[in-house]
PDB file of C-alpha atoms in Angstrom:
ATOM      1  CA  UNK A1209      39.493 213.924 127.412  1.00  0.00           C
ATOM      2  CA  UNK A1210      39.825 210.363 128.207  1.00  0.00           C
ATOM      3  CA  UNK A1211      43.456 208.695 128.683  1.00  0.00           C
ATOM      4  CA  UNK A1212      43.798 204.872 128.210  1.00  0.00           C
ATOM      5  CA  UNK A1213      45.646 203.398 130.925  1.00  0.00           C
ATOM      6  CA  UNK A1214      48.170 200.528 130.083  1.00  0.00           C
ATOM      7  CA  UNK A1215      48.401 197.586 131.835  1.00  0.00           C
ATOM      8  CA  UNK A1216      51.874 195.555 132.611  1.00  0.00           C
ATOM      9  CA  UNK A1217      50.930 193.591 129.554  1.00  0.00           C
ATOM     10  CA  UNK A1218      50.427 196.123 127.230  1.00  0.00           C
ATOM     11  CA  UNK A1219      53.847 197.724 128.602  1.00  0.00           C
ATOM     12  CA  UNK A1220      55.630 194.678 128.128  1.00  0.00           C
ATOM     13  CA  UNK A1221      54.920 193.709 124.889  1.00  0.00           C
ATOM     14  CA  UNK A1222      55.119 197.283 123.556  1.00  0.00           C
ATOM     15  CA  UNK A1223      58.901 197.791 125.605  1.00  0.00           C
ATOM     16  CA  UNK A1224      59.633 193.971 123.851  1.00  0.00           C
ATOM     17  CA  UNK A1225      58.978 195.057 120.146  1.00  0.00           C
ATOM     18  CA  UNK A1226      60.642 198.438 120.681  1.00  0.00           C
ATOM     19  CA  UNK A1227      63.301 197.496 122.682  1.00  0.00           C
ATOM     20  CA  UNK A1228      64.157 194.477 119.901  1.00  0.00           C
ATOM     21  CA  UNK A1229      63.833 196.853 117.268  1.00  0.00           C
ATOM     22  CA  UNK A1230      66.027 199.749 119.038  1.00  0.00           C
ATOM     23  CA  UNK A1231      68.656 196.986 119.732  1.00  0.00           C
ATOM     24  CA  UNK A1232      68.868 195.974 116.390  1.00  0.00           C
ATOM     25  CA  UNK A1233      69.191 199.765 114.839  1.00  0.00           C
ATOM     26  CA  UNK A1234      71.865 200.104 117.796  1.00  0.00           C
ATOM     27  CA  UNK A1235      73.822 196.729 116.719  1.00  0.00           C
ATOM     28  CA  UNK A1236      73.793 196.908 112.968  1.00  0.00           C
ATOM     29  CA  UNK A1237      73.650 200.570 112.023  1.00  0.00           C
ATOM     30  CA  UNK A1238      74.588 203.225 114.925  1.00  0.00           C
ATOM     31  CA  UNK A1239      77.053 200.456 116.791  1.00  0.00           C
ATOM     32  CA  UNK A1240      79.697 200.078 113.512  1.00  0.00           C
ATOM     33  CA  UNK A1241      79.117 203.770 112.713  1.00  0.00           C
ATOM     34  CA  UNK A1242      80.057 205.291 115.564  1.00  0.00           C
ATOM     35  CA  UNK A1243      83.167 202.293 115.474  1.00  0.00           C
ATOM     36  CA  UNK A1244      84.171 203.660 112.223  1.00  0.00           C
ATOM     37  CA  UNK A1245      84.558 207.090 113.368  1.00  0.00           C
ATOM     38  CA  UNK A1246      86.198 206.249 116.549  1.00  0.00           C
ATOM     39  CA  UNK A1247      88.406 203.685 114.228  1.00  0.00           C
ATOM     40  CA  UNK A1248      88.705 206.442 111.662  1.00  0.00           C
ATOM     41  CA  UNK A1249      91.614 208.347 114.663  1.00  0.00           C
ATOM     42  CA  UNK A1250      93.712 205.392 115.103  1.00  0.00           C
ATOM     43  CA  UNK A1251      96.425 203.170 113.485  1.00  0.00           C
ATOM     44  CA  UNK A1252      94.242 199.529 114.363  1.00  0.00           C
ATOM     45  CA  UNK A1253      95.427 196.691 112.011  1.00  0.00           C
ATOM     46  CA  UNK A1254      93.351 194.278 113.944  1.00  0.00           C
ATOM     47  CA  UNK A1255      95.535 192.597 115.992  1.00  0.00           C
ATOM     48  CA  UNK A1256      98.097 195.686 117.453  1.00  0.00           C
ATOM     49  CA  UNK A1257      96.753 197.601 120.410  1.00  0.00           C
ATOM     50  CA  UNK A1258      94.549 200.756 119.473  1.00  0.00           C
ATOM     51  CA  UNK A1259      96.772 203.782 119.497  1.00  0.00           C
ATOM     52  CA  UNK A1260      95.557 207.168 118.465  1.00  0.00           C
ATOM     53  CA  UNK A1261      96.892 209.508 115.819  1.00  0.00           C
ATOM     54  CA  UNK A1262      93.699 211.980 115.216  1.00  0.00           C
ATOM     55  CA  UNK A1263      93.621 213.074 111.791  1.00  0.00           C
ATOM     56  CA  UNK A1264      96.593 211.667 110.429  1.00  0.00           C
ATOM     57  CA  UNK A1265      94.505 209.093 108.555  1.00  0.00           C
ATOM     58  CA  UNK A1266      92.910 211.649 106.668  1.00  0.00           C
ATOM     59  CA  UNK A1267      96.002 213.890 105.869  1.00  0.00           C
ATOM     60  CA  UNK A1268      97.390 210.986 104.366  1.00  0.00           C
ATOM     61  CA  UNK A1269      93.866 210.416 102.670  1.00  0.00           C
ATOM     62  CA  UNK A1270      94.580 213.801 100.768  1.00  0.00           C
ATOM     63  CA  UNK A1271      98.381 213.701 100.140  1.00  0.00           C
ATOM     64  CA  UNK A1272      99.654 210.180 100.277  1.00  0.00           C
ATOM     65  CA  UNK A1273      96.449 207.954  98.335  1.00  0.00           C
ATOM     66  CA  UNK A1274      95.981 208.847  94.395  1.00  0.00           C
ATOM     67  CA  UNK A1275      93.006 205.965  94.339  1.00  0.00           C
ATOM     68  CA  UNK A1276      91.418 208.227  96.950  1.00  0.00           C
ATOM     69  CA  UNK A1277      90.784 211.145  94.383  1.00  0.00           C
ATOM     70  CA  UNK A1278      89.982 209.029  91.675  1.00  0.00           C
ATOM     71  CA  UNK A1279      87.190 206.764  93.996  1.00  0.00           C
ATOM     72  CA  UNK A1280      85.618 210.869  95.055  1.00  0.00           C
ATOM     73  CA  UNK A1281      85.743 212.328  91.233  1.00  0.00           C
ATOM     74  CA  UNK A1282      84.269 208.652  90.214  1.00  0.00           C
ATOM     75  CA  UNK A1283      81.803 208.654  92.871  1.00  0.00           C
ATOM     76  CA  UNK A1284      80.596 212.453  92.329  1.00  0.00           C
ATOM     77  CA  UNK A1285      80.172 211.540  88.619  1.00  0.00           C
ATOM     78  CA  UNK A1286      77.973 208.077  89.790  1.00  0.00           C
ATOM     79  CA  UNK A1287      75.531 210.589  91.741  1.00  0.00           C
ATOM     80  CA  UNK A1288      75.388 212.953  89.059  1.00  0.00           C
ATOM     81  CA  UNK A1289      74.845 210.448  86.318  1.00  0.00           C
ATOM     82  CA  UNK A1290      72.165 208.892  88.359  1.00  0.00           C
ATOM     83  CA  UNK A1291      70.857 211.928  89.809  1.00  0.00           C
ATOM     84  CA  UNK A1292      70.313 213.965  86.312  1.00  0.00           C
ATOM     85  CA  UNK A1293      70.051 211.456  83.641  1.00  0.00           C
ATOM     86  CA  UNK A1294      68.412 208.162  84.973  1.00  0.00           C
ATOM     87  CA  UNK A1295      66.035 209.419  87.502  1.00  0.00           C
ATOM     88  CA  UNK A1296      64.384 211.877  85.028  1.00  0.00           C
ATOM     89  CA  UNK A1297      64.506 208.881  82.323  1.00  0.00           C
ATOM     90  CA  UNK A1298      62.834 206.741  85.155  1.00  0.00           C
ATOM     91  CA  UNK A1299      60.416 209.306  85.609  1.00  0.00           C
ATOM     92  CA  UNK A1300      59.834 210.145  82.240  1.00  0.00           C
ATOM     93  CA  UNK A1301      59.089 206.223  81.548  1.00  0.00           C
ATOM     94  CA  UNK A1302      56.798 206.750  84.345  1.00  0.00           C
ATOM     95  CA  UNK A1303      54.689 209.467  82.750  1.00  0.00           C
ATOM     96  CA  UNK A1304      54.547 207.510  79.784  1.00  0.00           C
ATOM     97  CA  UNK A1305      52.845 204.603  81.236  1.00  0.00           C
ATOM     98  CA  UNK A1306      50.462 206.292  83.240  1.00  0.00           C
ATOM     99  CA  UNK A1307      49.065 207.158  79.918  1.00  0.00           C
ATOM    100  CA  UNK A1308      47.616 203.557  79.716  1.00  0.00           C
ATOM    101  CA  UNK A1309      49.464 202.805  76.655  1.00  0.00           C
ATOM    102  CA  UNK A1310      49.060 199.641  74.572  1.00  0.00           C
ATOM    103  CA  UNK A1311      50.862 196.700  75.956  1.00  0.00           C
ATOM    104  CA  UNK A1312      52.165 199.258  79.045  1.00  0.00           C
ATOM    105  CA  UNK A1313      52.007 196.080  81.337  1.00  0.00           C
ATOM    106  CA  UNK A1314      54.595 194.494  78.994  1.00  0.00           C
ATOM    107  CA  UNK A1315      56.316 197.709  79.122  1.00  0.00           C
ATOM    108  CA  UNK A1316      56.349 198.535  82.747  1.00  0.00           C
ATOM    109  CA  UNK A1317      58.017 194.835  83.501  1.00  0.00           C
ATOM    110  CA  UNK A1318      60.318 194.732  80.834  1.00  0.00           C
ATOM    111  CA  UNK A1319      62.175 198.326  82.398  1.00  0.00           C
ATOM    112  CA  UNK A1320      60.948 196.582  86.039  1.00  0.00           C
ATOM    113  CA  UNK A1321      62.761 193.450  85.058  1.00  0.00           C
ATOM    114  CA  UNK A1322      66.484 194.494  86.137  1.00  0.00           C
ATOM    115  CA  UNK A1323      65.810 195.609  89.094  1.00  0.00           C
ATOM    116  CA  UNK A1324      65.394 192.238  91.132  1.00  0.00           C
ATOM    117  CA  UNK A1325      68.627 191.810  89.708  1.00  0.00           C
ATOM    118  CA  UNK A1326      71.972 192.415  92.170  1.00  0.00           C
ATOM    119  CA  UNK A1327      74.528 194.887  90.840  1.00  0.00           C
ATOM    120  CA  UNK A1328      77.231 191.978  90.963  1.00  0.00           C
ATOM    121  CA  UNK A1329      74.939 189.899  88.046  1.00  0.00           C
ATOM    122  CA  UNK A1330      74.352 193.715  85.950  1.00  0.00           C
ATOM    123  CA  UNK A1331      78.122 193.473  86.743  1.00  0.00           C
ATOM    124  CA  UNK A1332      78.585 190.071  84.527  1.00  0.00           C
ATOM    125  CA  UNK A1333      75.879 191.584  82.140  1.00  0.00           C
ATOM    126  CA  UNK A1334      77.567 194.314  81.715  1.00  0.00           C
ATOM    127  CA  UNK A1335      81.141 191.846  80.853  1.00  0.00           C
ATOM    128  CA  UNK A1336      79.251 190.163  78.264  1.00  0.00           C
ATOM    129  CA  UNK A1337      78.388 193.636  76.618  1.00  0.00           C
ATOM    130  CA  UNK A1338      81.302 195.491  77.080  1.00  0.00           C
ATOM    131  CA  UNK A1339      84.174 192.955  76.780  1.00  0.00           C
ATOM    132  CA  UNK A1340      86.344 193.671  73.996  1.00  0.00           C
ATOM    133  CA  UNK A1341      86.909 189.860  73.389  1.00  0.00           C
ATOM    134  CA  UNK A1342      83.473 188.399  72.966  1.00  0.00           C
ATOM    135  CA  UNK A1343      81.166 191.217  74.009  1.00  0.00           C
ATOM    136  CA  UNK A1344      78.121 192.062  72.090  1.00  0.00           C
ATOM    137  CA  UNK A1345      78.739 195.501  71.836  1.00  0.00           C
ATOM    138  CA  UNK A1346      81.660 195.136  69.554  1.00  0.00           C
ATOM    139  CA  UNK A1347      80.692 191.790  67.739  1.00  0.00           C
ATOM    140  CA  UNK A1348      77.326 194.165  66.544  1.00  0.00           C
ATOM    141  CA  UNK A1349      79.451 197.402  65.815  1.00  0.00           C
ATOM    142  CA  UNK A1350      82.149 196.083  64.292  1.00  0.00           C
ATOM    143  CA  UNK A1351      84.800 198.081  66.666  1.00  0.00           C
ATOM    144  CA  UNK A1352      87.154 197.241  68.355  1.00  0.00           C
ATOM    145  CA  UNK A1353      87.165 199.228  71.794  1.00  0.00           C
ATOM    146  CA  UNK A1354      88.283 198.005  74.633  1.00  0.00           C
ATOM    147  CA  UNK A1355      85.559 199.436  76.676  1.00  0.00           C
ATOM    148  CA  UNK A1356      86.189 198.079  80.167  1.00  0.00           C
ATOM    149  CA  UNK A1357      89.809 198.331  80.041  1.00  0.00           C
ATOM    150  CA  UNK A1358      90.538 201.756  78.827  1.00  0.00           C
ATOM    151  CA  UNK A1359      89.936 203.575  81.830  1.00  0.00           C
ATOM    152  CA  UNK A1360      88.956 206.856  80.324  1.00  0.00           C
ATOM    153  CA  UNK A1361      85.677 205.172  79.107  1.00  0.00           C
ATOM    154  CA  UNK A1362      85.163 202.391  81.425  1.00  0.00           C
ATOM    155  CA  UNK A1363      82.976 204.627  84.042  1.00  0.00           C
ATOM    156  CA  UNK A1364      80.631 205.676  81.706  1.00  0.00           C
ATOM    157  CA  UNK A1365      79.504 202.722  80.295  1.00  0.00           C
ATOM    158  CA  UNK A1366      79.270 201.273  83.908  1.00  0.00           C
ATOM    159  CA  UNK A1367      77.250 203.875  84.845  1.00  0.00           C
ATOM    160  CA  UNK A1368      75.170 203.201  81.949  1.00  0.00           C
ATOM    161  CA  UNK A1369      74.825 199.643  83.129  1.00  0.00           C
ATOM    162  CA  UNK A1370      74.402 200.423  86.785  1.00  0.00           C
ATOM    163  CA  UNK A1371      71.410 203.613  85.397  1.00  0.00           C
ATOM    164  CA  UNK A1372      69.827 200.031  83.402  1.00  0.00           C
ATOM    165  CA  UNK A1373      68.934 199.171  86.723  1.00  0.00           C
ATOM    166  CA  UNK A1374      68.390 202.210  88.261  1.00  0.00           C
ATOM    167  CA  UNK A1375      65.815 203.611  85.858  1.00  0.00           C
ATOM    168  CA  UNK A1376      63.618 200.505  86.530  1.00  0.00           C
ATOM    169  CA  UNK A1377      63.476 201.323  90.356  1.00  0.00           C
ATOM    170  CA  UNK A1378      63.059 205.033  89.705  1.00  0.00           C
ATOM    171  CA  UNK A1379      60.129 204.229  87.423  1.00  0.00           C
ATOM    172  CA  UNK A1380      58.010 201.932  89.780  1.00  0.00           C
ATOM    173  CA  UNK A1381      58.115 204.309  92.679  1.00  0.00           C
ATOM    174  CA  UNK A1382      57.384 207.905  90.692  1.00  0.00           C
ATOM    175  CA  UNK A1383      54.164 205.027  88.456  1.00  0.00           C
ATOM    176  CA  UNK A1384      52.897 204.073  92.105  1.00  0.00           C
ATOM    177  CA  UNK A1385      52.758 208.379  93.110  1.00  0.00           C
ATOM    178  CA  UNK A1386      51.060 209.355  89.643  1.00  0.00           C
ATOM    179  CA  UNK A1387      48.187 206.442  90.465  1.00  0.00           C
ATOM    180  CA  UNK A1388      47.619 208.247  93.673  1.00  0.00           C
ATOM    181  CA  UNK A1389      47.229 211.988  91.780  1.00  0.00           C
ATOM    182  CA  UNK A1390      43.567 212.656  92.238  1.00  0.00           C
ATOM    183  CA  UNK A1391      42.516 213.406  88.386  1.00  0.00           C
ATOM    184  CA  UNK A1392      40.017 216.315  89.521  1.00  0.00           C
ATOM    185  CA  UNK A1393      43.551 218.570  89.739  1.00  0.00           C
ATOM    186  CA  UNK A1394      44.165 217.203  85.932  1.00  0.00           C
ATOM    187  CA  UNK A1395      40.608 217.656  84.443  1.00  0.00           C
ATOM    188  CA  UNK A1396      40.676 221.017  86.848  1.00  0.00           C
ATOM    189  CA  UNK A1397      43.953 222.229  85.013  1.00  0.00           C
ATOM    190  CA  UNK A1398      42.473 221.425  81.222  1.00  0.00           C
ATOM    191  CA  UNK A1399      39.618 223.219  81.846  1.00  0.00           C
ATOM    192  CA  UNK A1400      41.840 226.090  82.622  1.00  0.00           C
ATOM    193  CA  UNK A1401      43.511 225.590  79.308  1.00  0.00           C
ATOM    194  CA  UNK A1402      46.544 224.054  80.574  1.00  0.00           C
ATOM    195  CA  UNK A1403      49.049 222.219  78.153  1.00  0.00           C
ATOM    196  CA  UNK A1404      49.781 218.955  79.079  1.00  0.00           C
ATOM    197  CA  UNK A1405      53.499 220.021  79.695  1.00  0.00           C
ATOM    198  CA  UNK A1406      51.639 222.589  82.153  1.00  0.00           C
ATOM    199  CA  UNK A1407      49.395 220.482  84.184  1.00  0.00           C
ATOM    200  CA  UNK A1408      52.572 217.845  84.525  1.00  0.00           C
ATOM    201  CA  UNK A1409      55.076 220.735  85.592  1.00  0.00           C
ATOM    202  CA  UNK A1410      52.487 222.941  87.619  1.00  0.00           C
ATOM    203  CA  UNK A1411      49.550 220.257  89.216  1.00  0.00           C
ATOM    204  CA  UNK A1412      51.185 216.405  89.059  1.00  0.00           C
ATOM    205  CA  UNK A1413      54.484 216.969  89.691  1.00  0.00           C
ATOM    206  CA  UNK A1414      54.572 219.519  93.202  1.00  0.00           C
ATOM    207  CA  UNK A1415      51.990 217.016  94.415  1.00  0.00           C
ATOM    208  CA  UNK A1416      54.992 214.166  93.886  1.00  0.00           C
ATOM    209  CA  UNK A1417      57.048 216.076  96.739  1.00  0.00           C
ATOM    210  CA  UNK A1418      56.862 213.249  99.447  1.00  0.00           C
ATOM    211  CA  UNK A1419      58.280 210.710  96.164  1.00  0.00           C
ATOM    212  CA  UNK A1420      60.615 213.047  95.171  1.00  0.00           C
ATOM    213  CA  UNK A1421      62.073 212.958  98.901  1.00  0.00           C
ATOM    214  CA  UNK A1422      62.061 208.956  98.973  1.00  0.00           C
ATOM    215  CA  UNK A1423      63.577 208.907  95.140  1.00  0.00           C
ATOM    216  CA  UNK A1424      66.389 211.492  95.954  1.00  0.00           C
ATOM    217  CA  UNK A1425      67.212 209.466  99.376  1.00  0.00           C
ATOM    218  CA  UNK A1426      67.182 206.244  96.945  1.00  0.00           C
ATOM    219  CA  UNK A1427      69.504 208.138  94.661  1.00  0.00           C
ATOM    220  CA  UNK A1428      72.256 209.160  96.915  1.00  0.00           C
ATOM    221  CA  UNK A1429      72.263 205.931  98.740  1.00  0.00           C
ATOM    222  CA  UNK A1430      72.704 203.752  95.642  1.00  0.00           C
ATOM    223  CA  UNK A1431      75.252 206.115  94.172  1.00  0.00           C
ATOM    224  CA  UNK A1432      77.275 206.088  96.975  1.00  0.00           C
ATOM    225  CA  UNK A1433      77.333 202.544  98.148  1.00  0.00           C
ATOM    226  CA  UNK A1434      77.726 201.204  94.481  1.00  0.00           C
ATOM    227  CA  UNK A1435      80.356 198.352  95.121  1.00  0.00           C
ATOM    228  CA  UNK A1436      79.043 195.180  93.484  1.00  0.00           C
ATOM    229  CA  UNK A1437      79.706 196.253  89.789  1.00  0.00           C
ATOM    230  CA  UNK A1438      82.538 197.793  89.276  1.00  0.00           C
ATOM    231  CA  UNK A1439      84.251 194.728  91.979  1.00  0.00           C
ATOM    232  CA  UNK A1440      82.647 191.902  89.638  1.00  0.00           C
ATOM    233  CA  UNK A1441      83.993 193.570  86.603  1.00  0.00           C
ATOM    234  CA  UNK A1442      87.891 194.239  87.477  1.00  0.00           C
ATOM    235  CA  UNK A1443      87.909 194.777  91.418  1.00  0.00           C
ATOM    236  CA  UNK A1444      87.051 198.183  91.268  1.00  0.00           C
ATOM    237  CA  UNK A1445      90.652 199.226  89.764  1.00  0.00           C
ATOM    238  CA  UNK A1446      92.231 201.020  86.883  1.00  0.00           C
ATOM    239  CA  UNK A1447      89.378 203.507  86.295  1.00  0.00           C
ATOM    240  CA  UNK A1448      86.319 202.466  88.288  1.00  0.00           C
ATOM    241  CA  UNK A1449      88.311 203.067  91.669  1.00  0.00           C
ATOM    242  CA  UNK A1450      85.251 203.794  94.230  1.00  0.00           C
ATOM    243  CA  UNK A1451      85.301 204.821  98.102  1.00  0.00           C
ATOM    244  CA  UNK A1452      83.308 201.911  98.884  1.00  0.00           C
ATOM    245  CA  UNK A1453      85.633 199.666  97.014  1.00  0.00           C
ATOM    246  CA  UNK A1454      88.487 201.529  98.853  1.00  0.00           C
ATOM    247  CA  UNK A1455      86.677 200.992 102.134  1.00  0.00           C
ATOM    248  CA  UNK A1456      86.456 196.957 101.545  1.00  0.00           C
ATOM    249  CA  UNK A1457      90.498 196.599 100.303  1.00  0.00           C
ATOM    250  CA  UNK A1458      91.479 198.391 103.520  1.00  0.00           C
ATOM    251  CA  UNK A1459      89.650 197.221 106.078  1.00  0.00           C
ATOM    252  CA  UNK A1460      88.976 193.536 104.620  1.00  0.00           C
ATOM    253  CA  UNK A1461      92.144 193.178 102.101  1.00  0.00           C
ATOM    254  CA  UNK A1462      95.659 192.533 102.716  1.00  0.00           C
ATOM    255  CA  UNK A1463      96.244 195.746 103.957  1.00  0.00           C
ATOM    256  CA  UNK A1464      94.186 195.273 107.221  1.00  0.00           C
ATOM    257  CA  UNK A1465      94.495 199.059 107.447  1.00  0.00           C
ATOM    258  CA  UNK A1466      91.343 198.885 109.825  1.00  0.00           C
ATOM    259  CA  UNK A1467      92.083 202.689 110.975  1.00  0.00           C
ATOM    260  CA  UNK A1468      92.474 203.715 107.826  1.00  0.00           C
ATOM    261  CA  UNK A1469      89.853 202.478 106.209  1.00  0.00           C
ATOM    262  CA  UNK A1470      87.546 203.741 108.728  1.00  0.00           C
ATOM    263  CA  UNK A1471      88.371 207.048 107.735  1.00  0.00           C
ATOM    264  CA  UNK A1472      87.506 206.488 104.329  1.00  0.00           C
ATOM    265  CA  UNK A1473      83.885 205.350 105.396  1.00  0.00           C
ATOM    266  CA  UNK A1474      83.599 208.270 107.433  1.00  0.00           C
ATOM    267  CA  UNK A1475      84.330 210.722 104.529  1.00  0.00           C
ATOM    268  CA  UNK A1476      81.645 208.907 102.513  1.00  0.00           C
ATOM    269  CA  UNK A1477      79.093 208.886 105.679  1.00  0.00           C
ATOM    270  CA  UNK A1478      79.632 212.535 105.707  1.00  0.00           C
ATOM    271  CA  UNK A1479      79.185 212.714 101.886  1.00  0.00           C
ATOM    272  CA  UNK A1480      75.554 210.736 102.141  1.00  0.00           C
ATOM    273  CA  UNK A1481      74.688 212.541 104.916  1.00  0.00           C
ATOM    274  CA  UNK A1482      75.493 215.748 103.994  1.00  0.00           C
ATOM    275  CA  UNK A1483      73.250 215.793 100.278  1.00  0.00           C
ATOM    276  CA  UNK A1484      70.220 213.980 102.705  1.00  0.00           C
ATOM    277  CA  UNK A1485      70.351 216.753 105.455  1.00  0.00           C
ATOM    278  CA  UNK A1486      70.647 219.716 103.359  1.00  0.00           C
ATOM    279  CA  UNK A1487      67.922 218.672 101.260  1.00  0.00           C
ATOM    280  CA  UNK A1488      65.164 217.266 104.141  1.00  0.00           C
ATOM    281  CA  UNK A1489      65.782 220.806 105.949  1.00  0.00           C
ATOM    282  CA  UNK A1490      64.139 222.481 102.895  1.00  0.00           C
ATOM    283  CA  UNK A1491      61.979 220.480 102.486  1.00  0.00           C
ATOM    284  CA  UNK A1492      60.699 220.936 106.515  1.00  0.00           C
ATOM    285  CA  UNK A1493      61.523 224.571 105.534  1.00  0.00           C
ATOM    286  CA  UNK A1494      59.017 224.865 103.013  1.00  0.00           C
ATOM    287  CA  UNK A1495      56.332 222.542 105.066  1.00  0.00           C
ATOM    288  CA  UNK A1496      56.569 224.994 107.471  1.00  0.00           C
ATOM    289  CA  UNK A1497      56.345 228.013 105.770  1.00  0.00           C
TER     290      UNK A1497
END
């Protein structure tokens, strides 16, 4: 077996481009995440010294914050909204245009089309829908809802508005996996005298495991770092209270509860982290079985 030998060049540039990109990751992603949790067991304001109180932040978290409950039952409901309604619609959209459809290009970038939007313009969208005033929603219907304010109602139709988006996203990644299906495992399961429902549920989609990974990653993350819409439409109050948002008018607000806050963004690192972990372990499970 032959072993290539690097030279001091070779080294250099390969400990440059590694090195930059470690020190980046380091900076922006492991640096203010291990802050946070260090943060998360102290009173810091910003300007006081640092002085530690363990887990007081997070007792008073549980007793002492109602928008704290509200921003985890709101947030649970985003992921399961998302999760079980528009990634099977995106999917399902996906199916459908894999079927070479007429006028499927039209199709595809009309549900493609909100997705190079930002959640802070589906936000304003979403205002000129909803809004009981002038919205389009009521001026068709004839009613007379307020749909934003009433906060029983406002974080479902958000959701719907935030899933508009969503569903696009879903449906480009699970179109670009059914392309790469080889079509001998479909003409392999008709001859068999497989249903279509059959060779979709039993051939295409177990062979859509590694997109199923990246679309359930994609999931969680938007889920629980939704911010942008429900701030553009009333600051994330009265109803559509969020752990992100709570995370932003601690740390960044008047309060300059920096401690605090931290704590909050803990709780929801531990959230994301903990649906990611479980499922990648079966997954690795299963690869290795």
């Amino acid at each position: 077996m032959i072993t290539r030998r690097y030279s001091r060049r070779d080294l250099a540039v390969l400990g440059l481009g590694l090195g930059a990109a470690v020190l980046v990751n380091v900076a922006l992603i492991w640096g203010p995440t291990l802050a946070s949790v260090a943060l998360s067991g102290t009173d810091w304001n910003g300007i006081s010294e640092l002085r530690w109180i363990g887990t007081r932040n997070y007792g008073d978290l549980a007793e002492e914050y109602p928008p704290f409950w509200s921003a985890v039952r709101n947030n649970v409901l985003w992921l399961a909204f998302l999760g079980l309604v528009a990634t099977p619609f995106g999917l399902f959209c996906a199916v459908l245009l894999d079927r070479r459809l007429g006028l499927s290009r039209v199709y595809q970038s009309a549900l493609y089309m909100p997705v190079v939007l930002s959640l802070a313009v589906v936000g304003f969208i979403a205002q000129l829908v909803y809004s009981s005033d002038y919205g389009v929603l009521n001026a068709v219907t004839g009613l007379t809802t307020d749909w934003l304010g009433d906060s029983s109602i406002n974080i479902w139709v958000v959701m719907v508005a935030a899933a508009w988006r969503h569903v696009g996203y879903v449906m480009i990644i699970y179109l670009a996996g059914l392309k790469a299906v080889d079509p001998a495992l479909k003409e392999a399961a008709a001859i068999d005298g497989a249903g279509e429902a059959q060779t979709f549920f039993r051939v295409v989609f177990p062979t859509l495991r590694p997109i199923n990974v990246i679309v359930l990653v994609i999931t969680v993350i938007e889920a629980l770092r939704a911010f942008d819409i429900v701030y553009a439409i009333n600051k994330g109050r009265n109803g559509l209270e969020l752990l992100s948002v709570l995370v932003t008018e601690n740390i960044v607000g008047e309060a300059s509860r920096i401690g605090f806050g931290s704590a909050i963004a803990v709780i929801l690192l531990v959230i994301s982290m903990a649906f990611i972990v479980t499922y990648l372990s079966q997954l690795f499970k299963e690869d290795r079985r």
